[in-house]
mmCIF file with all atom_site columns, C-alpha atoms and ligand atoms in Angstrom:
data_model
loop_
_atom_site.group_PDB
_atom_site.id
_atom_site.type_symbol
_atom_site.label_atom_id
_atom_site.label_alt_id
_atom_site.label_comp_id
_atom_site.label_asym_id
_atom_site.label_entity_id
_atom_site.label_seq_id
_atom_site.pdbx_PDB_ins_code
_atom_site.Cartn_x
_atom_site.Cartn_y
_atom_site.Cartn_z
_atom_site.occupancy
_atom_site.B_iso_or_equiv
_atom_site.pdbx_formal_charge
_atom_site.auth_seq_id
_atom_site.auth_comp_id
_atom_site.auth_asym_id
_atom_site.auth_atom_id
_atom_site.pdbx_PDB_model_num
ATOM   1   C  CA  . MET L 1 1   ? 152.008 -3.597  152.105 1.00 0.00 ? 1   MET L CA  1
ATOM   2   C  CA  . TYR L 1 2   ? 154.474 -2.651  154.778 1.00 0.00 ? 2   TYR L CA  1
ATOM   3   C  CA  . ARG L 1 3   ? 153.612 1.077   155.207 1.00 0.00 ? 3   ARG L CA  1
ATOM   4   C  CA  . ALA L 1 4   ? 151.322 3.145   157.189 1.00 0.00 ? 4   ALA L CA  1
ATOM   5   C  CA  . ALA L 1 5   ? 148.677 5.093   155.136 1.00 0.00 ? 5   ALA L CA  1
ATOM   6   C  CA  . SER L 1 6   ? 149.900 8.541   155.768 1.00 0.00 ? 6   SER L CA  1
ATOM   7   C  CA  . ALA L 1 7   ? 153.382 10.282  155.172 1.00 0.00 ? 7   ALA L CA  1
ATOM   8   C  CA  . GLY L 1 8   ? 155.177 11.804  158.036 1.00 0.00 ? 8   GLY L CA  1
ATOM   9   C  CA  . ARG L 1 9   ? 156.127 10.393  161.470 1.00 0.00 ? 9   ARG L CA  1
ATOM   10  C  CA  . THR L 1 10  ? 153.377 7.778   161.510 1.00 0.00 ? 10  THR L CA  1
ATOM   11  C  CA  . VAL L 1 11  ? 153.344 4.266   162.947 1.00 0.00 ? 11  VAL L CA  1
ATOM   12  C  CA  . ALA L 1 12  ? 150.664 1.536   162.295 1.00 0.00 ? 12  ALA L CA  1
ATOM   13  C  CA  . LEU L 1 13  ? 150.425 -0.799  165.271 1.00 0.00 ? 13  LEU L CA  1
ATOM   14  C  CA  . THR L 1 14  ? 149.013 -4.317  164.344 1.00 0.00 ? 14  THR L CA  1
ATOM   15  C  CA  . PHE L 1 15  ? 147.967 -7.079  166.685 1.00 0.00 ? 15  PHE L CA  1
ATOM   16  C  CA  . ASP L 1 16  ? 147.483 -10.630 165.527 1.00 0.00 ? 16  ASP L CA  1
ATOM   17  C  CA  . ASP L 1 17  ? 145.940 -13.964 166.443 1.00 0.00 ? 17  ASP L CA  1
ATOM   18  C  CA  . GLY L 1 18  ? 143.050 -12.517 168.697 1.00 0.00 ? 18  GLY L CA  1
ATOM   19  C  CA  . PRO L 1 19  ? 140.730 -11.615 169.975 1.00 0.00 ? 19  PRO L CA  1
ATOM   20  C  CA  . SER L 1 20  ? 141.703 -13.206 173.237 1.00 0.00 ? 20  SER L CA  1
ATOM   21  C  CA  . GLN L 1 21  ? 141.596 -12.561 177.103 1.00 0.00 ? 21  GLN L CA  1
ATOM   22  C  CA  . TYR L 1 22  ? 144.446 -9.889  176.463 1.00 0.00 ? 22  TYR L CA  1
ATOM   23  C  CA  . THR L 1 23  ? 142.653 -7.874  173.904 1.00 0.00 ? 23  THR L CA  1
ATOM   24  C  CA  . GLY L 1 24  ? 140.789 -5.718  176.542 1.00 0.00 ? 24  GLY L CA  1
ATOM   25  C  CA  . GLN L 1 25  ? 144.022 -4.780  178.345 1.00 0.00 ? 25  GLN L CA  1
ATOM   26  C  CA  . ILE L 1 26  ? 145.616 -3.765  174.984 1.00 0.00 ? 26  ILE L CA  1
ATOM   27  C  CA  . LEU L 1 27  ? 142.420 -1.756  174.094 1.00 0.00 ? 27  LEU L CA  1
ATOM   28  C  CA  . ASP L 1 28  ? 142.564 -0.027  177.517 1.00 0.00 ? 28  ASP L CA  1
ATOM   29  C  CA  . LEU L 1 29  ? 146.137 1.091   176.877 1.00 0.00 ? 29  LEU L CA  1
ATOM   30  C  CA  . LEU L 1 30  ? 145.500 2.246   173.378 1.00 0.00 ? 30  LEU L CA  1
ATOM   31  C  CA  . ALA L 1 31  ? 142.666 4.245   174.709 1.00 0.00 ? 31  ALA L CA  1
ATOM   32  C  CA  . GLN L 1 32  ? 144.766 5.751   177.411 1.00 0.00 ? 32  GLN L CA  1
ATOM   33  C  CA  . TYR L 1 33  ? 147.149 7.081   174.769 1.00 0.00 ? 33  TYR L CA  1
ATOM   34  C  CA  . GLY L 1 34  ? 144.560 8.015   172.101 1.00 0.00 ? 34  GLY L CA  1
ATOM   35  C  CA  . ALA L 1 35  ? 146.273 5.472   169.912 1.00 0.00 ? 35  ALA L CA  1
ATOM   36  C  CA  . HIS L 1 36  ? 144.539 3.321   167.238 1.00 0.00 ? 36  HIS L CA  1
ATOM   37  C  CA  . ALA L 1 37  ? 145.596 0.063   165.771 1.00 0.00 ? 37  ALA L CA  1
ATOM   38  C  CA  . THR L 1 38  ? 144.624 -2.777  163.428 1.00 0.00 ? 38  THR L CA  1
ATOM   39  C  CA  . PHE L 1 39  ? 143.608 -6.150  164.746 1.00 0.00 ? 39  PHE L CA  1
ATOM   40  C  CA  . CYS L 1 40  ? 144.260 -9.211  162.579 1.00 0.00 ? 40  CYS L CA  1
ATOM   41  C  CA  . GLN L 1 41  ? 141.767 -11.673 163.980 1.00 0.00 ? 41  GLN L CA  1
ATOM   42  C  CA  . ILE L 1 42  ? 141.236 -15.397 163.607 1.00 0.00 ? 42  ILE L CA  1
ATOM   43  C  CA  . GLY L 1 43  ? 137.612 -16.146 162.524 1.00 0.00 ? 43  GLY L CA  1
ATOM   44  C  CA  . PRO L 1 44  ? 136.580 -18.646 165.186 1.00 0.00 ? 44  PRO L CA  1
ATOM   45  C  CA  . GLN L 1 45  ? 138.048 -16.363 167.899 1.00 0.00 ? 45  GLN L CA  1
ATOM   46  C  CA  . ALA L 1 46  ? 136.103 -13.308 166.625 1.00 0.00 ? 46  ALA L CA  1
ATOM   47  C  CA  . SER L 1 47  ? 132.928 -15.647 166.651 1.00 0.00 ? 47  SER L CA  1
ATOM   48  C  CA  . ALA L 1 48  ? 133.747 -16.646 170.221 1.00 0.00 ? 48  ALA L CA  1
ATOM   49  C  CA  . ARG L 1 49  ? 134.372 -13.067 171.481 1.00 0.00 ? 49  ARG L CA  1
ATOM   50  C  CA  . PRO L 1 50  ? 132.010 -10.772 169.571 1.00 0.00 ? 50  PRO L CA  1
ATOM   51  C  CA  . ALA L 1 51  ? 132.098 -8.211  172.403 1.00 0.00 ? 51  ALA L CA  1
ATOM   52  C  CA  . ALA L 1 52  ? 135.788 -7.704  171.806 1.00 0.00 ? 52  ALA L CA  1
ATOM   53  C  CA  . VAL L 1 53  ? 135.303 -7.308  168.120 1.00 0.00 ? 53  VAL L CA  1
ATOM   54  C  CA  . LYS L 1 54  ? 132.575 -4.773  168.670 1.00 0.00 ? 54  LYS L CA  1
ATOM   55  C  CA  . ARG L 1 55  ? 134.715 -2.893  171.142 1.00 0.00 ? 55  ARG L CA  1
ATOM   56  C  CA  . VAL L 1 56  ? 137.649 -2.803  168.643 1.00 0.00 ? 56  VAL L CA  1
ATOM   57  C  CA  . LEU L 1 57  ? 135.337 -1.122  166.164 1.00 0.00 ? 57  LEU L CA  1
ATOM   58  C  CA  . ALA L 1 58  ? 133.650 1.157   168.709 1.00 0.00 ? 58  ALA L CA  1
ATOM   59  C  CA  . GLU L 1 59  ? 136.939 2.531   169.794 1.00 0.00 ? 59  GLU L CA  1
ATOM   60  C  CA  . GLY L 1 60  ? 138.021 3.455   166.221 1.00 0.00 ? 60  GLY L CA  1
ATOM   61  C  CA  . HIS L 1 61  ? 140.335 0.590   165.550 1.00 0.00 ? 61  HIS L CA  1
ATOM   62  C  CA  . ARG L 1 62  ? 140.229 -1.429  162.351 1.00 0.00 ? 62  ARG L CA  1
ATOM   63  C  CA  . LEU L 1 63  ? 140.131 -5.127  161.419 1.00 0.00 ? 63  LEU L CA  1
ATOM   64  C  CA  . CYS L 1 64  ? 142.133 -7.555  159.343 1.00 0.00 ? 64  CYS L CA  1
ATOM   65  C  CA  . ASP L 1 65  ? 141.363 -11.016 158.313 1.00 0.00 ? 65  ASP L CA  1
ATOM   66  C  CA  . HIS L 1 66  ? 143.850 -13.619 159.664 1.00 0.00 ? 66  HIS L CA  1
ATOM   67  C  CA  . THR L 1 67  ? 142.159 -16.786 158.402 1.00 0.00 ? 67  THR L CA  1
ATOM   68  C  CA  . VAL L 1 68  ? 139.987 -19.438 160.067 1.00 0.00 ? 68  VAL L CA  1
ATOM   69  C  CA  . HIS L 1 69  ? 142.642 -22.025 161.152 1.00 0.00 ? 69  HIS L CA  1
ATOM   70  C  CA  . HIS L 1 70  ? 145.970 -20.036 160.912 1.00 0.00 ? 70  HIS L CA  1
ATOM   71  C  CA  . PRO L 1 71  ? 147.495 -22.624 158.478 1.00 0.00 ? 71  PRO L CA  1
ATOM   72  C  CA  . GLN L 1 72  ? 151.181 -22.578 158.136 1.00 0.00 ? 72  GLN L CA  1
ATOM   73  C  CA  . PRO L 1 73  ? 152.483 -22.708 155.552 1.00 0.00 ? 73  PRO L CA  1
ATOM   74  C  CA  . MET L 1 74  ? 149.416 -21.374 153.778 1.00 0.00 ? 74  MET L CA  1
ATOM   75  C  CA  . HIS L 1 75  ? 150.713 -21.504 150.205 1.00 0.00 ? 75  HIS L CA  1
ATOM   76  C  CA  . THR L 1 76  ? 150.827 -25.319 150.113 1.00 0.00 ? 76  THR L CA  1
ATOM   77  C  CA  . LEU L 1 77  ? 147.077 -25.624 150.573 1.00 0.00 ? 77  LEU L CA  1
ATOM   78  C  CA  . SER L 1 78  ? 144.765 -26.087 147.599 1.00 0.00 ? 78  SER L CA  1
ATOM   79  C  CA  . HIS L 1 79  ? 143.277 -22.939 146.045 1.00 0.00 ? 79  HIS L CA  1
ATOM   80  C  CA  . GLU L 1 80  ? 139.827 -23.825 147.448 1.00 0.00 ? 80  GLU L CA  1
ATOM   81  C  CA  . ARG L 1 81  ? 141.215 -24.287 150.929 1.00 0.00 ? 81  ARG L CA  1
ATOM   82  C  CA  . GLN L 1 82  ? 142.966 -20.944 150.837 1.00 0.00 ? 82  GLN L CA  1
ATOM   83  C  CA  . ALA L 1 83  ? 139.907 -19.251 149.522 1.00 0.00 ? 83  ALA L CA  1
ATOM   84  C  CA  . TYR L 1 84  ? 137.873 -20.874 152.316 1.00 0.00 ? 84  TYR L CA  1
ATOM   85  C  CA  . GLU L 1 85  ? 140.377 -19.750 155.088 1.00 0.00 ? 85  GLU L CA  1
ATOM   86  C  CA  . ILE L 1 86  ? 140.235 -16.123 153.828 1.00 0.00 ? 86  ILE L CA  1
ATOM   87  C  CA  . ALA L 1 87  ? 136.502 -15.808 152.840 1.00 0.00 ? 87  ALA L CA  1
ATOM   88  C  CA  . ALA L 1 88  ? 135.117 -17.723 155.934 1.00 0.00 ? 88  ALA L CA  1
ATOM   89  C  CA  . ALA L 1 89  ? 137.203 -15.782 158.360 1.00 0.00 ? 89  ALA L CA  1
ATOM   90  C  CA  . LYS L 1 90  ? 136.095 -12.422 156.921 1.00 0.00 ? 90  LYS L CA  1
ATOM   91  C  CA  . GLU L 1 91  ? 132.455 -13.642 157.218 1.00 0.00 ? 91  GLU L CA  1
ATOM   92  C  CA  . MET L 1 92  ? 132.992 -14.678 160.873 1.00 0.00 ? 92  MET L CA  1
ATOM   93  C  CA  . ILE L 1 93  ? 134.647 -11.373 161.796 1.00 0.00 ? 93  ILE L CA  1
ATOM   94  C  CA  . GLY L 1 94  ? 132.009 -9.489  159.957 1.00 0.00 ? 94  GLY L CA  1
ATOM   95  C  CA  . GLU L 1 95  ? 129.178 -11.238 161.860 1.00 0.00 ? 95  GLU L CA  1
ATOM   96  C  CA  . ALA L 1 96  ? 131.001 -10.746 165.189 1.00 0.00 ? 96  ALA L CA  1
ATOM   97  C  CA  . GLY L 1 97  ? 131.315 -7.071  164.537 1.00 0.00 ? 97  GLY L CA  1
ATOM   98  C  CA  . GLY L 1 98  ? 127.809 -6.587  163.282 1.00 0.00 ? 98  GLY L CA  1
ATOM   99  C  CA  . PRO L 1 99  ? 126.231 -4.899  160.244 1.00 0.00 ? 99  PRO L CA  1
ATOM   100 C  CA  . GLY L 1 100 ? 128.540 -2.752  158.357 1.00 0.00 ? 100 GLY L CA  1
ATOM   101 C  CA  . THR L 1 101 ? 131.796 -4.202  159.673 1.00 0.00 ? 101 THR L CA  1
ATOM   102 C  CA  . GLU L 1 102 ? 134.672 -3.469  157.452 1.00 0.00 ? 102 GLU L CA  1
ATOM   103 C  CA  . VAL L 1 103 ? 137.573 -5.829  157.048 1.00 0.00 ? 103 VAL L CA  1
ATOM   104 C  CA  . ALA L 1 104 ? 140.070 -3.928  154.981 1.00 0.00 ? 104 ALA L CA  1
ATOM   105 C  CA  . TRP L 1 105 ? 143.240 -6.124  155.054 1.00 0.00 ? 105 TRP L CA  1
ATOM   106 C  CA  . PHE L 1 106 ? 144.274 -9.723  155.072 1.00 0.00 ? 106 PHE L CA  1
ATOM   107 C  CA  . ARG L 1 107 ? 147.336 -10.972 156.677 1.00 0.00 ? 107 ARG L CA  1
ATOM   108 C  CA  . ALA L 1 108 ? 148.723 -14.486 155.851 1.00 0.00 ? 108 ALA L CA  1
ATOM   109 C  CA  . PRO L 1 109 ? 149.733 -16.564 158.932 1.00 0.00 ? 109 PRO L CA  1
ATOM   110 C  CA  . GLY L 1 110 ? 153.482 -16.157 159.482 1.00 0.00 ? 110 GLY L CA  1
ATOM   111 C  CA  . GLY L 1 111 ? 153.503 -13.721 156.696 1.00 0.00 ? 111 GLY L CA  1
ATOM   112 C  CA  . ASP L 1 112 ? 153.320 -16.475 154.196 1.00 0.00 ? 112 ASP L CA  1
ATOM   113 C  CA  . PHE L 1 113 ? 152.014 -14.366 151.319 1.00 0.00 ? 113 PHE L CA  1
ATOM   114 C  CA  . SER L 1 114 ? 151.806 -15.817 147.874 1.00 0.00 ? 114 SER L CA  1
ATOM   115 C  CA  . ALA L 1 115 ? 150.537 -14.377 144.629 1.00 0.00 ? 115 ALA L CA  1
ATOM   116 C  CA  . GLU L 1 116 ? 147.595 -16.810 144.994 1.00 0.00 ? 116 GLU L CA  1
ATOM   117 C  CA  . ASN L 1 117 ? 146.544 -15.772 148.482 1.00 0.00 ? 117 ASN L CA  1
ATOM   118 C  CA  . ARG L 1 118 ? 147.057 -12.158 147.818 1.00 0.00 ? 118 ARG L CA  1
ATOM   119 C  CA  . LEU L 1 119 ? 144.870 -12.362 144.692 1.00 0.00 ? 119 LEU L CA  1
ATOM   120 C  CA  . ILE L 1 120 ? 142.064 -14.235 146.844 1.00 0.00 ? 120 ILE L CA  1
ATOM   121 C  CA  . ALA L 1 121 ? 142.255 -11.329 149.325 1.00 0.00 ? 121 ALA L CA  1
ATOM   122 C  CA  . VAL L 1 122 ? 141.887 -8.822  146.722 1.00 0.00 ? 122 VAL L CA  1
ATOM   123 C  CA  . GLN L 1 123 ? 138.916 -10.595 145.279 1.00 0.00 ? 123 GLN L CA  1
ATOM   124 C  CA  . HIS L 1 124 ? 137.334 -10.437 148.643 1.00 0.00 ? 124 HIS L CA  1
ATOM   125 C  CA  . GLY L 1 125 ? 137.923 -6.684  148.909 1.00 0.00 ? 125 GLY L CA  1
ATOM   126 C  CA  . MET L 1 126 ? 141.027 -6.876  151.171 1.00 0.00 ? 126 MET L CA  1
ATOM   127 C  CA  . ARG L 1 127 ? 144.541 -5.690  150.784 1.00 0.00 ? 127 ARG L CA  1
ATOM   128 C  CA  . PRO L 1 128 ? 147.495 -7.798  151.933 1.00 0.00 ? 128 PRO L CA  1
ATOM   129 C  CA  . LEU L 1 129 ? 149.103 -6.505  155.103 1.00 0.00 ? 129 LEU L CA  1
ATOM   130 C  CA  . GLY L 1 130 ? 152.715 -7.100  155.987 1.00 0.00 ? 130 GLY L CA  1
ATOM   131 C  CA  . TRP L 1 131 ? 154.950 -5.473  158.499 1.00 0.00 ? 131 TRP L CA  1
ATOM   132 C  CA  . SER L 1 132 ? 158.240 -3.648  158.744 1.00 0.00 ? 132 SER L CA  1
ATOM   133 C  CA  . VAL L 1 133 ? 158.959 -4.381  162.403 1.00 0.00 ? 133 VAL L CA  1
ATOM   134 C  CA  . ASP L 1 134 ? 158.619 -7.863  163.779 1.00 0.00 ? 134 ASP L CA  1
ATOM   135 C  CA  . THR L 1 135 ? 158.750 -7.671  167.749 1.00 0.00 ? 135 THR L CA  1
ATOM   136 C  CA  . ARG L 1 136 ? 158.753 -11.489 167.933 1.00 0.00 ? 136 ARG L CA  1
ATOM   137 C  CA  . ASP L 1 137 ? 156.539 -10.974 170.966 1.00 0.00 ? 137 ASP L CA  1
ATOM   138 C  CA  . TRP L 1 138 ? 154.842 -14.372 170.295 1.00 0.00 ? 138 TRP L CA  1
ATOM   139 C  CA  . SER L 1 139 ? 158.072 -16.073 171.423 1.00 0.00 ? 139 SER L CA  1
ATOM   140 C  CA  . ARG L 1 140 ? 157.949 -14.255 174.704 1.00 0.00 ? 140 ARG L CA  1
ATOM   141 C  CA  . PRO L 1 141 ? 161.499 -12.863 174.458 1.00 0.00 ? 141 PRO L CA  1
ATOM   142 C  CA  . GLY L 1 142 ? 161.091 -10.580 177.494 1.00 0.00 ? 142 GLY L CA  1
ATOM   143 C  CA  . VAL L 1 143 ? 159.505 -7.158  177.700 1.00 0.00 ? 143 VAL L CA  1
ATOM   144 C  CA  . ALA L 1 144 ? 162.839 -5.364  177.105 1.00 0.00 ? 144 ALA L CA  1
ATOM   145 C  CA  . SER L 1 145 ? 163.284 -7.267  173.863 1.00 0.00 ? 145 SER L CA  1
ATOM   146 C  CA  . ILE L 1 146 ? 159.989 -6.418  172.494 1.00 0.00 ? 146 ILE L CA  1
ATOM   147 C  CA  . VAL L 1 147 ? 160.513 -2.638  173.412 1.00 0.00 ? 147 VAL L CA  1
ATOM   148 C  CA  . ALA L 1 148 ? 163.893 -2.713  171.864 1.00 0.00 ? 148 ALA L CA  1
ATOM   149 C  CA  . ALA L 1 149 ? 162.766 -4.254  168.625 1.00 0.00 ? 149 ALA L CA  1
ATOM   150 C  CA  . VAL L 1 150 ? 160.462 -1.229  168.071 1.00 0.00 ? 150 VAL L CA  1
ATOM   151 C  CA  . GLN L 1 151 ? 162.861 1.437   169.383 1.00 0.00 ? 151 GLN L CA  1
ATOM   152 C  CA  . HIS L 1 152 ? 165.587 0.201   167.114 1.00 0.00 ? 152 HIS L CA  1
ATOM   153 C  CA  . GLY L 1 153 ? 163.745 -1.049  164.162 1.00 0.00 ? 153 GLY L CA  1
ATOM   154 C  CA  . LEU L 1 154 ? 160.932 1.560   163.598 1.00 0.00 ? 154 LEU L CA  1
ATOM   155 C  CA  . ARG L 1 155 ? 161.138 4.133   160.893 1.00 0.00 ? 155 ARG L CA  1
ATOM   156 C  CA  . PRO L 1 156 ? 158.477 6.687   160.174 1.00 0.00 ? 156 PRO L CA  1
ATOM   157 C  CA  . GLY L 1 157 ? 155.563 5.002   158.212 1.00 0.00 ? 157 GLY L CA  1
ATOM   158 C  CA  . GLY L 1 158 ? 156.423 1.596   159.709 1.00 0.00 ? 158 GLY L CA  1
ATOM   159 C  CA  . VAL L 1 159 ? 154.018 -1.300  160.416 1.00 0.00 ? 159 VAL L CA  1
ATOM   160 C  CA  . VAL L 1 160 ? 154.680 -2.945  163.757 1.00 0.00 ? 160 VAL L CA  1
ATOM   161 C  CA  . LEU L 1 161 ? 153.772 -6.674  164.273 1.00 0.00 ? 161 LEU L CA  1
ATOM   162 C  CA  . MET L 1 162 ? 152.514 -7.597  167.766 1.00 0.00 ? 162 MET L CA  1
ATOM   163 C  CA  . HIS L 1 163 ? 150.169 -10.241 169.053 1.00 0.00 ? 163 HIS L CA  1
ATOM   164 C  CA  . ASP L 1 164 ? 147.070 -9.895  171.361 1.00 0.00 ? 164 ASP L CA  1
ATOM   165 C  CA  . GLY L 1 165 ? 146.349 -13.734 170.973 1.00 0.00 ? 165 GLY L CA  1
ATOM   166 C  CA  . GLY L 1 166 ? 147.983 -17.077 170.575 1.00 0.00 ? 166 GLY L CA  1
ATOM   167 C  CA  . GLY L 1 167 ? 149.055 -17.606 174.188 1.00 0.00 ? 167 GLY L CA  1
ATOM   168 C  CA  . ASP L 1 168 ? 150.231 -15.708 177.230 1.00 0.00 ? 168 ASP L CA  1
ATOM   169 C  CA  . ARG L 1 169 ? 150.590 -12.034 175.980 1.00 0.00 ? 169 ARG L CA  1
ATOM   170 C  CA  . SER L 1 170 ? 151.381 -10.349 179.260 1.00 0.00 ? 170 SER L CA  1
ATOM   171 C  CA  . GLN L 1 171 ? 154.766 -9.379  177.923 1.00 0.00 ? 171 GLN L CA  1
ATOM   172 C  CA  . THR L 1 172 ? 153.197 -7.812  175.007 1.00 0.00 ? 172 THR L CA  1
ATOM   173 C  CA  . VAL L 1 173 ? 150.926 -5.814  177.252 1.00 0.00 ? 173 VAL L CA  1
ATOM   174 C  CA  . ALA L 1 174 ? 153.866 -4.728  179.389 1.00 0.00 ? 174 ALA L CA  1
ATOM   175 C  CA  . ALA L 1 175 ? 155.853 -3.700  176.452 1.00 0.00 ? 175 ALA L CA  1
ATOM   176 C  CA  . LEU L 1 176 ? 153.056 -1.750  175.019 1.00 0.00 ? 176 LEU L CA  1
ATOM   177 C  CA  . ARG L 1 177 ? 152.736 0.068   178.202 1.00 0.00 ? 177 ARG L CA  1
ATOM   178 C  CA  . GLN L 1 178 ? 156.339 1.371   177.694 1.00 0.00 ? 178 GLN L CA  1
ATOM   179 C  CA  . LEU L 1 179 ? 156.054 1.727   173.885 1.00 0.00 ? 179 LEU L CA  1
ATOM   180 C  CA  . LEU L 1 180 ? 153.045 4.007   173.841 1.00 0.00 ? 180 LEU L CA  1
ATOM   181 C  CA  . PRO L 1 181 ? 154.529 6.871   175.763 1.00 0.00 ? 181 PRO L CA  1
ATOM   182 C  CA  . TRP L 1 182 ? 157.852 6.277   173.968 1.00 0.00 ? 182 TRP L CA  1
ATOM   183 C  CA  . LEU L 1 183 ? 156.180 6.595   170.553 1.00 0.00 ? 183 LEU L CA  1
ATOM   184 C  CA  . THR L 1 184 ? 154.322 9.682   171.588 1.00 0.00 ? 184 THR L CA  1
ATOM   185 C  CA  . THR L 1 185 ? 157.395 11.339  173.121 1.00 0.00 ? 185 THR L CA  1
ATOM   186 C  CA  . HIS L 1 186 ? 159.176 10.725  169.849 1.00 0.00 ? 186 HIS L CA  1
ATOM   187 C  CA  . GLY L 1 187 ? 156.545 12.472  167.903 1.00 0.00 ? 187 GLY L CA  1
ATOM   188 C  CA  . TYR L 1 188 ? 154.871 9.514   166.294 1.00 0.00 ? 188 TYR L CA  1
ATOM   189 C  CA  . THR L 1 189 ? 151.224 9.572   165.461 1.00 0.00 ? 189 THR L CA  1
ATOM   190 C  CA  . PHE L 1 190 ? 149.130 6.486   165.103 1.00 0.00 ? 190 PHE L CA  1
ATOM   191 C  CA  . ASP L 1 191 ? 147.953 5.612   161.790 1.00 0.00 ? 191 ASP L CA  1
ATOM   192 C  CA  . PHE L 1 192 ? 146.336 2.718   159.828 1.00 0.00 ? 192 PHE L CA  1
ATOM   193 C  CA  . PRO L 1 193 ? 148.150 0.668   157.242 1.00 0.00 ? 193 PRO L CA  1
ATOM   194 C  CA  . ALA L 1 194 ? 147.892 1.685   153.654 1.00 0.00 ? 194 ALA L CA  1
ATOM   195 C  CA  . THR L 1 195 ? 144.841 0.363   151.717 1.00 0.00 ? 195 THR L CA  1
HETATM 196 ZN ZN1 . ZN  F 2 .   ? 149.196 -15.108 163.342 1.00 0.00 ? 1   ZN  F ZN1 1
#
């Protein structure tokens, strides 16, 4: 749940709460460094920006289901409601991406995983996706803080949590601009999370 797929000095970058107006800048940077990442998208935002979803796929990145309404906490919702949040978001992301779109993971909003929502995700063909490094970029702590969280917290095989949606993500973009060359210099290769 917290590991990249391959052994070795790998990192799985993950971006939550998009797609948004910042997704394009993040994709540009990833392309510049030949990096790939996993995007945990909110269903209605995928519906609103199908071109961004298609670009994510076309450039070799992968998709993760991050619910319809981003309910927090999720585990207090009824089973039916949780099933809707997971299944409908997967459908919206799939429609935005076009035929054959794969959504391999599910990430609970705020990491609020429960036995129940993990089971629902598995029943819909997705594996729960956690993280090992929380950059807390959503709180806009400053570019240096986001960069330091990765530089100090990352171990080989780690899964890094960042955000391309949910508000002003200019700090995330600026941090990524520093982190991608740092990761490359330190011998990291970009991987997807374990499935
Ligand atoms: Zn989120």
